[in-house]
Amino acid sequence: MSMAIDGLISGLKTTDLINSLMQAEAIPQTLLKNKLADSTTYITAMQALNSKVAALADSAGKLAKPAGTDLHTASTNSTAVTATAATGAVDGTIDFSVDKLAQSQVTVTGPLTQWPDQPPTLTFVAADGTVKQVTAGSSSLADVAAAINQAGVGVSATQVAAGLDPATGQPLYRLQLSSTTSGAAGAFTAYRGTPADVTAGTATNLLSDPGAAQVRAAQDAQLTLWAGTGAAQTVTSSTNTFAGVLPGVSVSVTAASATPVTLTVARDDASITAAAGSLVSSVNDILTFIGQKQAVATSTDSAGGTVVTGGAFTGDSSARDVNQQLVDAISSPVNGVSPSTYGISIQRDGTVTFDQKVFGAAMAADPDTVKGALTTIAQRVADAATGASDTYTGSLSLRIKGEQSTVTDLNDQITDWDTRLTDRRSTLEKTYANLEVQLQQLQSQSSWLTGQLSSLPTASA
């Protein structure tokens, strides 16, 4: 920290003089800093615009795909049956009955204190004939259950308390064996013995042991279409969800019902209308943002004069081009028909509006034409937005990268000026310090000369 004292000899306020000179010297750097602030503000605004346009490119691109407007609702007249419509669904109705629900097989052994065989070897035969052997490390029922669970045979084992042995008083347990998947394909048969024993017919089926039982049989869920008619047709599923009962429609059931269930699939006009409105809203949000950043603000300075300040995008061609491209994409005719026919209109202030009633009426009159027009408009918007926001080739992305390079260069120049100004201040401080020294020397010489002159003898008259 400098401890210099101003003008001991000269009486000048050298610090103030140096500070004033440095302010003048720093004008070029100040201009660079102002330009840096403007560039930083511009980059921030441009990045916000680019994010909005990129999001629009994504949403409009999805709407332009066949699935974007191929929207349907699926409903039933039963609380135990739900339906979902996806891409490819076709409008229509169908009746069916829910005959059975899918379930997994559950088998329990008889009461045991330990596994009756040593070593405990079991063989599981799946519904498709697959044979797998499981061997436990000991006759402990816990070890047997763990071995089954770790073997990956499609069966889980649980040890369940079953009271006390009346003869010995020892705790009894059962092993509950459950298929890990529902449906008939999850059925299994469990044997005590090796696969060779099963083949030879000498293995013991667990269900033949005293007290063993099959609690639940494996079965598929089943629907019957057109039940009670000559066209009756059954449909099965290993789960309680049926895919493809109708094209693009899945049905989930929670209870069997002999009463016919009616499934209805219809075009989802509400969702299509909402998608069109969302597209317009997203475009309008971008146009409004650009307009706000292009606006010029006026204010009054301390002297009462008017100060005009431009926005971040005032005079910027990149933002202006994006604005025009989006307006053209959403408002240009489709096959010679104005989008206003479908409720999409451009206003005098440059914004876009969406009239749900007009769109809904057009959908009711000619849904295929309206959906086709919406797809075309969405694709044009997606193309325009992608052309502006693409990470590598987008006009906005390239503009941002260019301005970031400018900011880097400005920061380098400002740093260089810091060094120059530091050197300049040091030079000025040395100059004024030398001035004080020179003045002190001159003052000393003046005092010496004055003393010498005063010591000279005075001539007599």
CSV table of C-alpha atoms in Angstrom, one decimal, residues 174-347:
chain,number,residue,atom,x,y,z
A,174,ARG,CA,-43.5,-75.7,5.1
A,175,LEU,CA,-41.8,-74.5,2.0
A,176,GLN,CA,-44.0,-72.4,-0.2
A,177,LEU,CA,-42.9,-72.7,-3.9
A,178,SER,CA,-44.2,-70.0,-6.2
A,179,SER,CA,-43.5,-69.5,-9.9
A,180,THR,CA,-41.8,-66.2,-10.5
A,181,THR,CA,-44.0,-65.4,-13.6
A,182,SER,CA,-47.7,-65.5,-14.0
A,183,GLY,CA,-49.5,-67.5,-16.7
A,184,ALA,CA,-49.6,-71.1,-17.8
A,185,ALA,CA,-46.0,-70.8,-19.0
A,186,GLY,CA,-44.9,-70.4,-15.4
A,187,ALA,CA,-46.3,-73.8,-14.3
A,188,PHE,CA,-43.8,-76.3,-12.8
A,189,THR,CA,-43.5,-79.7,-11.3
A,190,ALA,CA,-41.1,-80.2,-8.4
A,191,TYR,CA,-39.5,-83.6,-7.6
A,192,ARG,CA,-37.3,-84.9,-4.8
A,193,GLY,CA,-34.5,-86.5,-6.7
A,194,THR,CA,-32.2,-85.9,-9.7
A,195,PRO,CA,-33.2,-85.4,-13.3
A,196,ALA,CA,-32.1,-89.0,-13.9
A,197,ASP,CA,-34.5,-90.1,-11.2
A,198,VAL,CA,-37.3,-88.1,-12.9
A,199,THR,CA,-36.5,-89.8,-16.2
A,200,ALA,CA,-36.5,-93.2,-14.6
A,201,GLY,CA,-39.8,-92.5,-12.8
A,202,THR,CA,-38.2,-93.0,-9.4
A,203,ALA,CA,-38.3,-89.4,-8.3
A,204,THR,CA,-40.9,-88.3,-5.8
A,205,ASN,CA,-43.4,-85.6,-6.8
A,206,LEU,CA,-43.5,-83.1,-3.9
A,207,LEU,CA,-47.3,-83.0,-4.2
A,208,SER,CA,-47.4,-86.7,-3.3
A,209,ASP,CA,-45.8,-86.1,0.1
A,210,PRO,CA,-48.2,-86.1,3.1
A,211,GLY,CA,-49.7,-82.7,3.7
A,212,ALA,CA,-48.4,-81.2,0.4
A,213,ALA,CA,-50.9,-79.2,-1.8
A,214,GLN,CA,-51.2,-77.1,-4.8
A,215,VAL,CA,-52.6,-73.8,-3.5
A,216,ARG,CA,-53.0,-72.2,-6.9
A,217,ALA,CA,-52.6,-73.4,-10.4
A,218,ALA,CA,-50.8,-71.4,-13.0
A,219,GLN,CA,-53.2,-70.0,-15.6
A,220,ASP,CA,-53.4,-67.4,-18.4
A,221,ALA,CA,-55.9,-64.5,-18.3
A,222,GLN,CA,-58.6,-65.1,-20.9
A,223,LEU,CA,-61.1,-62.9,-22.8
A,224,THR,CA,-63.8,-64.1,-25.1
A,225,LEU,CA,-64.7,-61.8,-27.9
A,226,TRP,CA,-68.3,-61.9,-29.1
A,227,ALA,CA,-69.2,-64.4,-26.4
A,228,GLY,CA,-72.3,-66.4,-27.0
A,229,THR,CA,-72.2,-66.2,-30.7
A,230,GLY,CA,-70.9,-68.4,-33.5
A,231,ALA,CA,-68.0,-66.0,-33.9
A,232,ALA,CA,-66.8,-66.4,-30.2
A,233,GLN,CA,-63.1,-66.2,-30.0
A,234,THR,CA,-60.8,-66.5,-26.9
A,235,VAL,CA,-57.7,-64.4,-26.4
A,236,THR,CA,-55.2,-65.3,-23.7
A,237,SER,CA,-52.3,-63.5,-22.0
A,238,SER,CA,-49.8,-64.6,-19.4
A,239,THR,CA,-50.5,-61.3,-17.5
A,240,ASN,CA,-53.7,-59.4,-16.9
A,241,THR,CA,-52.8,-57.0,-19.8
A,242,PHE,CA,-53.8,-57.8,-23.3
A,243,ALA,CA,-52.0,-56.1,-26.2
A,244,GLY,CA,-53.5,-55.9,-29.6
A,245,VAL,CA,-57.2,-56.8,-28.9
A,246,LEU,CA,-57.7,-53.9,-31.2
A,247,PRO,CA,-54.8,-52.3,-33.2
A,248,GLY,CA,-52.8,-50.0,-30.9
A,249,VAL,CA,-55.0,-50.7,-27.9
A,250,SER,CA,-54.0,-52.5,-24.7
A,251,VAL,CA,-56.5,-53.8,-22.1
A,252,SER,CA,-55.9,-54.5,-18.5
A,253,VAL,CA,-58.3,-56.5,-16.3
A,254,THR,CA,-58.6,-56.7,-12.5
A,255,ALA,CA,-61.6,-59.0,-12.2
A,256,ALA,CA,-63.4,-61.7,-14.1
A,257,SER,CA,-66.9,-60.8,-15.4
A,258,ALA,CA,-69.4,-62.8,-17.4
A,259,THR,CA,-71.2,-59.6,-18.2
A,260,PRO,CA,-70.0,-58.3,-21.6
A,261,VAL,CA,-67.6,-55.4,-21.4
A,262,THR,CA,-67.8,-52.8,-24.2
A,263,LEU,CA,-64.5,-51.3,-25.4
A,264,THR,CA,-64.7,-48.0,-27.3
A,265,VAL,CA,-61.9,-46.3,-29.2
A,266,ALA,CA,-62.4,-42.8,-30.5
A,267,ARG,CA,-60.3,-40.0,-32.0
A,268,ASP,CA,-59.0,-37.8,-29.3
A,269,ASP,CA,-59.9,-34.4,-30.6
A,270,ALA,CA,-59.2,-32.7,-27.3
A,271,SER,CA,-55.6,-33.8,-27.2
A,272,ILE,CA,-55.1,-32.9,-30.9
A,273,THR,CA,-56.5,-29.5,-30.3
A,274,ALA,CA,-54.2,-29.1,-27.2
A,275,ALA,CA,-51.2,-30.1,-29.3
A,276,ALA,CA,-52.0,-27.5,-31.9
A,277,GLY,CA,-52.5,-24.8,-29.2
A,278,SER,CA,-49.2,-25.8,-27.6
A,279,LEU,CA,-47.4,-25.4,-30.9
A,280,VAL,CA,-48.8,-21.9,-31.4
A,281,SER,CA,-48.1,-20.9,-27.8
A,282,SER,CA,-44.5,-22.0,-28.1
A,283,VAL,CA,-43.9,-20.0,-31.3
A,284,ASN,CA,-45.7,-17.0,-29.8
A,285,ASP,CA,-43.5,-17.2,-26.7
A,286,ILE,CA,-40.4,-16.9,-28.9
A,287,LEU,CA,-41.8,-14.1,-31.0
A,288,THR,CA,-42.7,-12.2,-27.9
A,289,PHE,CA,-39.3,-12.7,-26.4
A,290,ILE,CA,-37.6,-11.4,-29.6
A,291,GLY,CA,-39.9,-8.4,-29.6
A,292,GLN,CA,-39.0,-7.6,-26.0
A,293,LYS,CA,-35.3,-7.8,-26.7
A,294,GLN,CA,-35.6,-5.7,-29.8
A,295,ALA,CA,-37.6,-2.9,-28.1
A,296,VAL,CA,-35.9,0.5,-27.6
A,297,ALA,CA,-36.2,2.2,-24.2
A,298,THR,CA,-36.1,6.0,-23.5
A,299,SER,CA,-35.1,7.7,-20.3
A,300,THR,CA,-34.1,11.1,-19.1
A,301,ASP,CA,-30.5,12.0,-17.9
A,302,SER,CA,-29.5,14.3,-15.1
A,303,ALA,CA,-29.5,17.2,-17.5
A,304,GLY,CA,-33.0,16.6,-18.6
A,305,GLY,CA,-32.0,15.2,-22.0
A,306,THR,CA,-33.6,12.1,-23.6
A,307,VAL,CA,-31.5,9.0,-23.6
A,308,VAL,CA,-32.3,6.2,-26.1
A,309,THR,CA,-31.2,2.7,-25.2
A,310,GLY,CA,-31.5,-0.2,-27.6
A,311,GLY,CA,-32.4,-3.8,-26.5
A,312,ALA,CA,-30.1,-6.7,-26.7
A,313,PHE,CA,-31.5,-7.7,-30.1
A,314,THR,CA,-32.0,-4.2,-31.5
A,315,GLY,CA,-30.7,-4.2,-35.1
A,316,ASP,CA,-29.6,-7.9,-34.8
A,317,SER,CA,-30.1,-9.7,-38.0
A,318,SER,CA,-29.9,-13.2,-36.5
A,319,ALA,CA,-32.8,-12.7,-34.2
A,320,ARG,CA,-34.7,-10.9,-36.9
A,321,ASP,CA,-34.2,-13.8,-39.3
A,322,VAL,CA,-35.4,-16.4,-36.8
A,323,ASN,CA,-38.5,-14.3,-36.1
A,324,GLN,CA,-39.3,-14.1,-39.8
A,325,GLN,CA,-38.7,-17.8,-40.4
A,326,LEU,CA,-41.0,-18.9,-37.6
A,327,VAL,CA,-43.7,-16.5,-38.8
A,328,ASP,CA,-43.5,-17.9,-42.3
A,329,ALA,CA,-43.4,-21.5,-41.1
A,330,ILE,CA,-46.6,-21.2,-39.0
A,331,SER,CA,-48.6,-18.8,-41.2
A,332,SER,CA,-47.9,-19.8,-44.8
A,333,PRO,CA,-50.7,-21.6,-46.7
A,334,VAL,CA,-50.9,-25.4,-46.7
A,335,ASN,CA,-51.9,-26.7,-50.1
A,336,GLY,CA,-53.3,-23.3,-50.9
A,337,VAL,CA,-55.3,-23.0,-47.7
A,338,SER,CA,-54.5,-20.4,-45.0
A,339,PRO,CA,-53.8,-21.8,-41.5
A,340,SER,CA,-56.4,-19.3,-40.3
A,341,THR,CA,-59.0,-21.7,-41.7
A,342,TYR,CA,-57.8,-24.0,-38.9
A,343,GLY,CA,-57.7,-21.3,-36.2
A,344,ILE,CA,-54.0,-20.3,-36.6
A,345,SER,CA,-53.7,-16.6,-37.4
A,346,ILE,CA,-51.0,-14.0,-37.5
A,347,GLN,CA,-51.8,-10.6,-35.9
